[in-house]
Short mmCIF file of C-alpha atoms and ligand atoms in Angstrom, two decimals:
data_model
loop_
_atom_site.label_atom_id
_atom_site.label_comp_id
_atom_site.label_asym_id
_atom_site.label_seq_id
_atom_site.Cartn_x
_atom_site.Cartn_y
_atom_site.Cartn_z
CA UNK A 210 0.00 0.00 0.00
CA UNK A 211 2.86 2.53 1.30
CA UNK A 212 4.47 1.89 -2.47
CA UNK A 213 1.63 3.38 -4.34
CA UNK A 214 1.90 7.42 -5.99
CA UNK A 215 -0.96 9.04 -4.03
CA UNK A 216 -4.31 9.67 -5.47
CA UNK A 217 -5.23 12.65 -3.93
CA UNK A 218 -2.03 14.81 -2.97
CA UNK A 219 -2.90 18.53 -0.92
CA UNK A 220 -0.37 20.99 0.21
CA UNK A 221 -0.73 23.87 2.17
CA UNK A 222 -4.86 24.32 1.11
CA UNK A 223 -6.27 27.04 2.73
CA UNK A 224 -9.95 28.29 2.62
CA UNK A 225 -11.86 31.14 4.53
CA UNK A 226 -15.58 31.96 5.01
CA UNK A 227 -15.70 35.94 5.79
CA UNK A 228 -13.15 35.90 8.71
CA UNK A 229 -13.40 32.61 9.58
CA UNK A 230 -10.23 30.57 8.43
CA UNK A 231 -11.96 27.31 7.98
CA UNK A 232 -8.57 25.83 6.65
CA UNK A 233 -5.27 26.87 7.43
CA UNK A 234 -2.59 25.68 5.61
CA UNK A 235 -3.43 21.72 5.22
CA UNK A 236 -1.19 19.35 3.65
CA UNK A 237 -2.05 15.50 3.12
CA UNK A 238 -2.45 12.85 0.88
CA UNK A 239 -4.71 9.98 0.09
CA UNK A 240 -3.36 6.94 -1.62
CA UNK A 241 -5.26 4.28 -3.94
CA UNK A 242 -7.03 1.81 -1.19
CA UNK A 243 -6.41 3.64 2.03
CA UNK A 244 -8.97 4.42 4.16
CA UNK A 245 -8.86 7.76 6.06
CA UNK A 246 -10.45 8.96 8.88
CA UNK A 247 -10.65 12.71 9.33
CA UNK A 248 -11.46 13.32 12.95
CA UNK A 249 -12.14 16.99 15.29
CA UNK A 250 -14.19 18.96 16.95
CA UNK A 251 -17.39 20.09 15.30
CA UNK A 252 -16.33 23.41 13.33
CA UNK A 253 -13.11 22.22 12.89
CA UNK A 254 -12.92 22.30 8.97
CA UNK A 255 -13.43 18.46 8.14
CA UNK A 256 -16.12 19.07 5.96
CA UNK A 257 -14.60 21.86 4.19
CA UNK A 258 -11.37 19.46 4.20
CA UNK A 259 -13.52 17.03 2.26
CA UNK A 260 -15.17 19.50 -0.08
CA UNK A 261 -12.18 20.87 -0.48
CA UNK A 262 -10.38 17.52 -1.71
CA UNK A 263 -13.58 16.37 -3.68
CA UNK A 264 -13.52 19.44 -5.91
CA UNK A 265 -16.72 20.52 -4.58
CA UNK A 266 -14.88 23.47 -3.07
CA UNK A 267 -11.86 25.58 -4.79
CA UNK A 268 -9.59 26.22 -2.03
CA UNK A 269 -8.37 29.91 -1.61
CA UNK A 270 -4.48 29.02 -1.61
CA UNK A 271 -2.47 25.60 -1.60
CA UNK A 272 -2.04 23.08 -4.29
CA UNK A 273 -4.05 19.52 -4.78
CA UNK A 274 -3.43 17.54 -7.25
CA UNK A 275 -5.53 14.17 -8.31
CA UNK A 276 -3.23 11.60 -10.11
CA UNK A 277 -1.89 14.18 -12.48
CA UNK A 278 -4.39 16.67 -13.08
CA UNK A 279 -4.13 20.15 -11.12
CA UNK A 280 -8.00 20.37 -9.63
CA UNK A 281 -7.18 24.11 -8.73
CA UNK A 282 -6.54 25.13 -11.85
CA UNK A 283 -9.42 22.79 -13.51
CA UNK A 284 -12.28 24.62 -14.59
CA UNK A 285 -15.86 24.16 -12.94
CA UNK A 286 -16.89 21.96 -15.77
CA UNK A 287 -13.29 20.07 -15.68
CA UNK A 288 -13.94 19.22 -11.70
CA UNK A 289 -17.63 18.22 -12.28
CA UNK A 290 -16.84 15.52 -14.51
CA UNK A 291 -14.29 14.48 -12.26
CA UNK A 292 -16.45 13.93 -9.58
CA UNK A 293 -18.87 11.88 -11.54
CA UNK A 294 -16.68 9.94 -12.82
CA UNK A 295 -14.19 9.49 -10.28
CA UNK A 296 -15.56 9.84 -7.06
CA UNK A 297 -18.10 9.01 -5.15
CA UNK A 298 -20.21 10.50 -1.96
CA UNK A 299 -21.88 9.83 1.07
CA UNK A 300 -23.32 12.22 3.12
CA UNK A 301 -25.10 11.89 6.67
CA UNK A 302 -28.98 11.84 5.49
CA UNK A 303 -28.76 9.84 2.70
CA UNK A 304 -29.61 12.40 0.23
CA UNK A 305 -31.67 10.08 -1.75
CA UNK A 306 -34.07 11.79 -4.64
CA UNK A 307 -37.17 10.71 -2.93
CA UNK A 308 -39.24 10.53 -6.23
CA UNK A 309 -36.96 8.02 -7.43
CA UNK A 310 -36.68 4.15 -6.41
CA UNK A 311 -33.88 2.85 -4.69
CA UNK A 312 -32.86 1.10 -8.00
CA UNK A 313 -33.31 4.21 -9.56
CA UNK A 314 -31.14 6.15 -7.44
CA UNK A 315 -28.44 3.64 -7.26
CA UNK A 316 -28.52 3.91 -11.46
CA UNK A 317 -28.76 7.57 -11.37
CA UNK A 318 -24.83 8.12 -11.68
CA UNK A 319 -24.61 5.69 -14.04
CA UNK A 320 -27.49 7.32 -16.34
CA UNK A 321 -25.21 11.00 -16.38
CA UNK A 322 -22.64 9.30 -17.83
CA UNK A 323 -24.45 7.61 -20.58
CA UNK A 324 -24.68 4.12 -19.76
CA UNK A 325 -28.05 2.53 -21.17
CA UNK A 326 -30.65 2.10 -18.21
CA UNK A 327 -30.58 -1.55 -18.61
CA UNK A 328 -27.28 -1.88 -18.07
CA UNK A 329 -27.42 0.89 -15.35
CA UNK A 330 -30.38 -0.96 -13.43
CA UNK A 331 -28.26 -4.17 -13.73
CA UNK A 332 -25.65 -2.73 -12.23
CA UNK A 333 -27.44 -1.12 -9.49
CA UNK A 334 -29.40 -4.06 -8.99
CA UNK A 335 -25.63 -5.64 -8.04
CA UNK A 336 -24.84 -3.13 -5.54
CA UNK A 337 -27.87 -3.40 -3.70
CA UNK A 338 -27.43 -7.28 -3.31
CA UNK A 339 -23.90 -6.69 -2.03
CA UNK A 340 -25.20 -3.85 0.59
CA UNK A 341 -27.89 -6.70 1.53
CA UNK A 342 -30.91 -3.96 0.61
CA UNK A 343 -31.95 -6.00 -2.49
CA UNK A 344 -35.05 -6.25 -0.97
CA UNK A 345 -35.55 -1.99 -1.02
CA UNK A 346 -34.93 -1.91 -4.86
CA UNK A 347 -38.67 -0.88 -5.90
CA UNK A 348 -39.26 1.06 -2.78
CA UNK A 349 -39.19 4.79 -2.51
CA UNK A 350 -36.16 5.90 -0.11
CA UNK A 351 -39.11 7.21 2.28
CA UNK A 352 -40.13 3.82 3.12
CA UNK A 353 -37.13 2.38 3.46
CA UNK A 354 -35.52 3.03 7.00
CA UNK A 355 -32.78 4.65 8.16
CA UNK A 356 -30.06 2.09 7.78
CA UNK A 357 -31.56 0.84 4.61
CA UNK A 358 -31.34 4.45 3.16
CA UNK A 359 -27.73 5.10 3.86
CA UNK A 360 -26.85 1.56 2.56
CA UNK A 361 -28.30 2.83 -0.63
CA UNK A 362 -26.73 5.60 -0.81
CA UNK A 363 -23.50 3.87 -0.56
CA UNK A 364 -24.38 1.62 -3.11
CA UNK A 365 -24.92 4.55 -5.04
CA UNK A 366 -21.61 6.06 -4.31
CA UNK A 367 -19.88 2.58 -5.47
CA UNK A 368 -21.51 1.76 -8.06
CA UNK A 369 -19.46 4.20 -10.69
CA UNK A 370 -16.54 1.91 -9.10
CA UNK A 371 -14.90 5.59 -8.17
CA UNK A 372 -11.40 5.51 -7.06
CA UNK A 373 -12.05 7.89 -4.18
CA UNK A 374 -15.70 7.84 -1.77
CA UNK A 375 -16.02 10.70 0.12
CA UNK A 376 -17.90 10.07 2.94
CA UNK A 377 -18.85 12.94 5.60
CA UNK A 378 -20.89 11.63 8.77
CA UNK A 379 -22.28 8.66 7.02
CA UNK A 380 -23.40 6.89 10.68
CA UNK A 381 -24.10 9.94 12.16
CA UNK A 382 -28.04 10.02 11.62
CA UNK A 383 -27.99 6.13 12.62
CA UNK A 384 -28.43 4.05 15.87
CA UNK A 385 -25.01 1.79 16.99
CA UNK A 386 -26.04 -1.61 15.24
CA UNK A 387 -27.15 0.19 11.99
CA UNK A 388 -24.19 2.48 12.30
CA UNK A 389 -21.68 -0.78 13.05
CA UNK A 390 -23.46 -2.23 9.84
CA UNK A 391 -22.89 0.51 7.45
CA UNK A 392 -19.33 0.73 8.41
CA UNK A 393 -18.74 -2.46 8.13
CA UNK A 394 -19.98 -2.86 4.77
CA UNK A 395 -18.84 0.05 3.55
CA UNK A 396 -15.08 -0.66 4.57
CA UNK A 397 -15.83 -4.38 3.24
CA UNK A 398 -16.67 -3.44 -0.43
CA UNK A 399 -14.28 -0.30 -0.28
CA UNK A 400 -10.94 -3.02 0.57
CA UNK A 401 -12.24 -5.31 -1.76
CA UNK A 402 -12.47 -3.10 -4.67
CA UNK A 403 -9.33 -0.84 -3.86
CA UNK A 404 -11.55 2.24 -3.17
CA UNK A 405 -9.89 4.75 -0.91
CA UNK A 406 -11.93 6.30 1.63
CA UNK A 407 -11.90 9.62 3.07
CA UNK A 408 -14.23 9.19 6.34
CA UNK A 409 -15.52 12.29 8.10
CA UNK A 410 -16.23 11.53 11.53
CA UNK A 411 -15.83 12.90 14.94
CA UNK A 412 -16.68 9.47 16.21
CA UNK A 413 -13.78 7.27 17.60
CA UNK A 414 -15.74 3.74 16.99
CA UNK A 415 -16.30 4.71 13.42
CA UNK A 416 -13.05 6.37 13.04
CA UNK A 417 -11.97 2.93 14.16
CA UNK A 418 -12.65 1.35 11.07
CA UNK A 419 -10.25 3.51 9.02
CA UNK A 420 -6.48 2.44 8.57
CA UNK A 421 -5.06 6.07 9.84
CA UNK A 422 -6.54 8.88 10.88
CA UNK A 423 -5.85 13.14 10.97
CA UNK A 424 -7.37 15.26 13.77
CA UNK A 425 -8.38 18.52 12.47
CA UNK A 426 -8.35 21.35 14.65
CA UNK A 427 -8.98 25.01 13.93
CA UNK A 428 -8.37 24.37 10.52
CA UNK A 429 -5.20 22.78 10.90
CA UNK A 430 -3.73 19.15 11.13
CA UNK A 431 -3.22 18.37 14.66
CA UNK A 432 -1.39 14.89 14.16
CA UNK A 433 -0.69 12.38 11.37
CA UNK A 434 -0.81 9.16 13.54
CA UNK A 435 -2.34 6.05 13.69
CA UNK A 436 -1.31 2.93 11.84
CA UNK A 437 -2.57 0.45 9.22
CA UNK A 438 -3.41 -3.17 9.81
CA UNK B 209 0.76 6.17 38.24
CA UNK B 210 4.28 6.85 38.52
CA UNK B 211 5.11 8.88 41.77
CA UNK B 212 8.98 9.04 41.05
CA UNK B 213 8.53 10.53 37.54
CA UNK B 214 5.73 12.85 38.93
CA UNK B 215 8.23 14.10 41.46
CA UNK B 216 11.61 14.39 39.03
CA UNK B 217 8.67 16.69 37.11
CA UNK B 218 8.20 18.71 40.08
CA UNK B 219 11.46 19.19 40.66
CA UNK B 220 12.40 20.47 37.16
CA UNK B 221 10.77 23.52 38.09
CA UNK B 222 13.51 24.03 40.65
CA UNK B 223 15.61 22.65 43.95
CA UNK B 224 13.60 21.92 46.27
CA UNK B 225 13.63 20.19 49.94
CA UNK B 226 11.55 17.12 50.81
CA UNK B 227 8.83 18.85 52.66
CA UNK B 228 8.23 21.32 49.90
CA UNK B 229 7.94 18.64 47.21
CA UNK B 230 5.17 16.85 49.19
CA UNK B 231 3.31 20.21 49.92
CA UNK B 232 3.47 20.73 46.01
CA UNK B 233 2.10 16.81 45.05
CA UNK B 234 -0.47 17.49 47.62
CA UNK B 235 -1.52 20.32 46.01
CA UNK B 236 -1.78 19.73 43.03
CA UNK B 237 -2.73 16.12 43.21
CA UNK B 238 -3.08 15.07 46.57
CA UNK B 239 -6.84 15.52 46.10
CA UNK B 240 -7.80 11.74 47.17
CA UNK B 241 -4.11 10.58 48.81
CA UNK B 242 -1.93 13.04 50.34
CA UNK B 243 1.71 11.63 50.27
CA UNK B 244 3.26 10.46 53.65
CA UNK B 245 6.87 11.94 54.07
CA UNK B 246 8.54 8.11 53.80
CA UNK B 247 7.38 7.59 50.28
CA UNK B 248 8.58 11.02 49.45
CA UNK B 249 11.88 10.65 51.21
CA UNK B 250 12.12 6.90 49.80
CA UNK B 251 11.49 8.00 46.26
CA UNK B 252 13.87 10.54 46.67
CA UNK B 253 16.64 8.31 47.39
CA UNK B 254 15.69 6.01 44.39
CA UNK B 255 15.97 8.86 41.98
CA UNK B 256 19.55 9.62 43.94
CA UNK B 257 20.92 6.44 43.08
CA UNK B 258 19.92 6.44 40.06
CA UNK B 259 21.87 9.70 39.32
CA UNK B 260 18.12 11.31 38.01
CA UNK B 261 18.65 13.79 41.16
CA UNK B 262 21.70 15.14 42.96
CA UNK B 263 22.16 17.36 46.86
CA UNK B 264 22.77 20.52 45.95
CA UNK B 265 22.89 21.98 49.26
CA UNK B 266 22.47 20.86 52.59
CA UNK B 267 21.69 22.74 55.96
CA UNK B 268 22.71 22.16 59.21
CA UNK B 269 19.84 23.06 61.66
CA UNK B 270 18.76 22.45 65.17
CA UNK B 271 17.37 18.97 63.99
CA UNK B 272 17.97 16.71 61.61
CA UNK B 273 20.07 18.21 58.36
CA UNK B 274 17.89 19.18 55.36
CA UNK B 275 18.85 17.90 52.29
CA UNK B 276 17.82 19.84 49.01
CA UNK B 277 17.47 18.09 46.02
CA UNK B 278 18.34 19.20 42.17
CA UNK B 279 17.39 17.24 38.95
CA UNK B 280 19.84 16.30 36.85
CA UNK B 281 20.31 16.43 32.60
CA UNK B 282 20.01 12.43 33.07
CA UNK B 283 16.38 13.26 34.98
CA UNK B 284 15.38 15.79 32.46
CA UNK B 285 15.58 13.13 29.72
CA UNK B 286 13.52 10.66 32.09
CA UNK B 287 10.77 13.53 32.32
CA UNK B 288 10.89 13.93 28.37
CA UNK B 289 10.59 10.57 27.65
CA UNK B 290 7.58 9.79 29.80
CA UNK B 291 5.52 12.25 29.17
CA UNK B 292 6.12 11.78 25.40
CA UNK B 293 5.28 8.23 25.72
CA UNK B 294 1.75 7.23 25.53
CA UNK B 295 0.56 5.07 27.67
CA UNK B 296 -0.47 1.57 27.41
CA UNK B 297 -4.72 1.81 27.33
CA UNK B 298 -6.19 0.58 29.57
CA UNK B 299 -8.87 1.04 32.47
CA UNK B 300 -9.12 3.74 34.67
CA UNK B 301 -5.86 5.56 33.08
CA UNK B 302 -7.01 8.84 33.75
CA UNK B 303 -5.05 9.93 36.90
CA UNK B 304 -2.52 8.87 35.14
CA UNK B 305 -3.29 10.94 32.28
CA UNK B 306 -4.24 13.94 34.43
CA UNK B 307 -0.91 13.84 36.29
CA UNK B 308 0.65 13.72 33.15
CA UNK B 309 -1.18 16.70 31.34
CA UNK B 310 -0.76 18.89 34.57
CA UNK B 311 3.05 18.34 34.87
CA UNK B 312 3.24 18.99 31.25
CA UNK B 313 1.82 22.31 31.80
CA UNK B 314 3.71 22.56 34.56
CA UNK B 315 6.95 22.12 33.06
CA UNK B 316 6.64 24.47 30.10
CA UNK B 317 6.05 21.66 27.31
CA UNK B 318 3.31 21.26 25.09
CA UNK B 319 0.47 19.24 26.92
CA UNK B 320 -1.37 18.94 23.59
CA UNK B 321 0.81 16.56 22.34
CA UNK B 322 0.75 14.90 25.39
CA UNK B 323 -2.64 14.21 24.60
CA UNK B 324 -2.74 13.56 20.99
CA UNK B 325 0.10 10.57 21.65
CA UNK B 326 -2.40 9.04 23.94
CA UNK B 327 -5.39 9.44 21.34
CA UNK B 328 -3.30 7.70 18.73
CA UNK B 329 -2.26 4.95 21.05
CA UNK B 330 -6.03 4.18 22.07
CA UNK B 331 -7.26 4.55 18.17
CA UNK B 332 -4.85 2.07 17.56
CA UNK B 333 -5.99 -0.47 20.12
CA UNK B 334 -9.71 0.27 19.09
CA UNK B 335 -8.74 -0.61 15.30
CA UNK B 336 -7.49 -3.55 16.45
CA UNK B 337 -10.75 -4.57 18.77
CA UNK B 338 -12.73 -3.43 15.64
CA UNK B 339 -11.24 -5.91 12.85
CA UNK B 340 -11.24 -8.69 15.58
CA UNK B 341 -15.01 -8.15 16.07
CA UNK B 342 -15.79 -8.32 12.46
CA UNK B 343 -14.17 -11.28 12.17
CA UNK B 344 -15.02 -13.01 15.33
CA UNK B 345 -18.14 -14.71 16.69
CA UNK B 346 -20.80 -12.91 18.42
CA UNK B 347 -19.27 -13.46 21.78
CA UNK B 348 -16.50 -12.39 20.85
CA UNK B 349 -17.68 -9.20 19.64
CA UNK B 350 -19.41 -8.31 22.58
CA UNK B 351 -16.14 -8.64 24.69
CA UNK B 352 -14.85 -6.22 22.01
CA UNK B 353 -17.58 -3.76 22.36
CA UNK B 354 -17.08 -3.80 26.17
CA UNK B 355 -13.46 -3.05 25.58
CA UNK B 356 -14.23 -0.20 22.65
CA UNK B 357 -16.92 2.05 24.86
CA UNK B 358 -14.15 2.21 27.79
CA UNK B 359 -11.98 3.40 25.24
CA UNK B 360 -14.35 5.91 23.88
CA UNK B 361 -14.98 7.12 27.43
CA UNK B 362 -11.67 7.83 27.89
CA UNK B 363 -11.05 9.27 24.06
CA UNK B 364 -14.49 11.85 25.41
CA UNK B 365 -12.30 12.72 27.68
CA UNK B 366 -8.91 13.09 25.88
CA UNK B 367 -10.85 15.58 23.67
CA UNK B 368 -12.57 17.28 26.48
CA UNK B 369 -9.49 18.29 28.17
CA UNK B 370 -7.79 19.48 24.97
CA UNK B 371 -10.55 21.74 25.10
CA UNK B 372 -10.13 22.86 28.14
CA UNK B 373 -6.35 23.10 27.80
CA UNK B 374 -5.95 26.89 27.99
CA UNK B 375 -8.20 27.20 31.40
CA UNK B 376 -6.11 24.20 33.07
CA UNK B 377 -3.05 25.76 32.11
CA UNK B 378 -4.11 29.04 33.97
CA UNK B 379 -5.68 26.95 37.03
CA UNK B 380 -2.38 24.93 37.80
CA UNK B 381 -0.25 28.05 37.23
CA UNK B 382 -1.59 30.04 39.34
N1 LIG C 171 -20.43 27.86 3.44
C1 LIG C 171 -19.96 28.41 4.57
N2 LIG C 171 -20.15 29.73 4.81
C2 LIG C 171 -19.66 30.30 5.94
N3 LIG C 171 -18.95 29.65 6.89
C3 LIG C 171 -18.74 28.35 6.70
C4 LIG C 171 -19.22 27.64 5.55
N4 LIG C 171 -18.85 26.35 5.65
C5 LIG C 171 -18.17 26.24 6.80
N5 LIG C 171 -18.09 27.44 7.44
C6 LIG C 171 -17.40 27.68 8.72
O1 LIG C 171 -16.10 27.14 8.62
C7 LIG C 171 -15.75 26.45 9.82
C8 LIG C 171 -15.48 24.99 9.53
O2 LIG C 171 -16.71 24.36 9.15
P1 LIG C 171 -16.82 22.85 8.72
O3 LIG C 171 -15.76 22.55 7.70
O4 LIG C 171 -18.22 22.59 8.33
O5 LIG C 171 -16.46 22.09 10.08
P2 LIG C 171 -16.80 20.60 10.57
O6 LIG C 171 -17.19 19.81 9.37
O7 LIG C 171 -15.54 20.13 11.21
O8 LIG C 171 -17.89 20.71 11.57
C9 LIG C 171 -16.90 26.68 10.79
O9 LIG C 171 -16.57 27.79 11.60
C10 LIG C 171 -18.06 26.96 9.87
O10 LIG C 171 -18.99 27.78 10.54
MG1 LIG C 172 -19.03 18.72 8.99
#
């Protein structure tokens, strides 16, 4: 793993809201596979870290860099298709379209890019057997529960097969067995498929299932500890 | 928790006699225990042979002579080195922790790291409880759960106090 070029590499990215200095001169990378935990205090810039990284958010100063392509540089349309294609996202309430089936969601991504909706729908159909919702694929995300929703949505995240999910609180609307469940499938089909995960939490026991983790604070990086295996 | 290293801290701050150094540990963190005088004096004479402390001046009273004691660049090192070492995790590490923090502050170093050492050291253990309960029976995994809300409670309180780091300082200052 430690051989690998880095996927996502960021030096010195700063961002700030007004007068708040939401990041303050962050450096890190991410490599293929790796799964990251960003931990802190609430307010602490991990969510601007992670939009930041994702290309959702162009960072006032710093450099990032994904494989070879400069993302600060990129234009807006540049860094869209890069997230479609390349990453993927899961956010704390599922942020399902509600009008939509589960199947349908999950073969929502694959629809923008083109892909035929019979293929897309197979495809789905896949992920939501491996996340063990199978059973949610005609319902509406309303009826399906909690868990079940964010176990879509992850499905939806993987089924591009993105090199990088972004994940940002993805237990934190859930209860401690749904929570343990969507962690542990999500780190499951992430290892297996050599998806590198960059896991927003300010929860040790979900932080737990990462390989390393950073501790944001004040917009910086507090410590780069923690160790693999 | 380790009284000798608690008092080489104490003394970094400057020579002081035997009585002094027990007024300061009580002070500070005598809350529960106060020290008696034979496990300062007994500790003292560890750290002595040991070459961690020297006499730097003795005084010839009425009684018995008083002995005051210096640390040495050997004892700085063993101050250094324990407070930059985390500590194993386990239960009720706290005072341990606490004593730690405090003489950190005390001693002019940087008490955050101090704490982030110790969060590392218990994320790492929790990783470990985590794969094991994945792979494990159920049994098993409730052993591990025991085990991983301990070391949540104490990680609650690892964050608390860096927190709080700025008001402690000030407190055990003043
Ligand atoms: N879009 C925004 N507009 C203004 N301030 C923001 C915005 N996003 C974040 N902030 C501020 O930046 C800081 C970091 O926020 P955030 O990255 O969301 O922290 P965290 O995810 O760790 O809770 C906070 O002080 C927050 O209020
Ligand atoms: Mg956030």
């Amino acid at each position: 793993m430690t051989g690998d070029a880095p996927l996502l590499t960021a030096r010195d990215l700063s961002k700030a809201y007004g007068t708040t200095r939401a990041l303050d001169g962050v450096s890190l990378d991410v490599r293929a596979g790796e799964i990251l935990a960003v931990m802190g205090p609430s307010g602490s810039g991990k969510s601007t870290l992670m939009h930041c990284l994702a290309g959702i958010v162009r960072p006032d100063s710093g450099e990032l860099r994904y494989r070879d392509r400069d993302l600060i540089a990129a234009s807006d349309a540049e860094r869209s298709a890069l997230r479609r294609g390349e990453f993927g996202f899961v956010f704390q309430f599922g942020q399902l379209v509600p009008e939509l089936t589960c199947l349908e969601n999950v073969a929502l991504p694959l629809r923008m890019e083109g892909v035929r909706r019979k293929e897309a729908e197979r495809r789905a159909a896949y992920w939501l057997e491996r996340l063990d919702v199978a059973d949610v694929a005609g319902k509406r995300p309303g009826q399906a529960s909690g868990g079940q929703g964010q176990r879509v949505a992850i499905a939806r995240a993987l089924v591009t097969e993105p090199s990088v999910v972004f994940a940002d609180e993805p237990t934190g609307a859930l209860d401690s067995l749904n929570g343990e469940m969507v962690m542990r499938l999500l780190t499951e089909c992430a290892e297996q498929s050599r998806t590198a995960v960059v896991l927003v939490t300010h929860e040790p026991s979900v932080a737990a299932y990462s390989h390393r983790e950073i501790v944001v604070r004040d917009g910086r990086i507090r410590t780069s500890a923690g160790s693999a295996r | 928790m380790s009284l000798s290293h608690t008092l080489l801290a104490l003394l970094e701050r400057g020579p002081r006699h035997g009585y002094d150094l027990k007024q300061e540990f009580d002070a500070q963190f005598g809350q529960d225990r106060p020290l008696h005088y034979g496990q300062v004096y007994a500790t003292l004479a560890r750290l002595l042979k040991n070459g961690l402390v020297e006499v730097d001046a003795v005084e010839h009273g009425g009684g018995p002579e008083r002995k005051r004691y210096a640390i040495t660049t050997a004892g700085v090192t063993d101050v250094e080195e324990w407070l930059s070492q985390p500590e194993s995790p386990a239960l009720y590490l706290h005072s341990t922790l606490y004593t730690k923090v405090v003489l950190a502050l005390l001693t002019g170093r940087d008490a955050a790291a101090v704490l982030d050492a110790q969060r590392a050291a218990h994320l790492d253990l929790m990783r470990t409880l985590t794969r094991r309960k994945t792979r494990g029976d159920l049994a098993d995994a409730l052993i591990c759960d025991h085990a991983i809300f301990h070391l949540e409670a104490d990680l609650r309180w690892l964050e608390l106090t860096s927190a709080r780091l700025d008001r402690l300082a000030e407190e055990v200052r003043s």
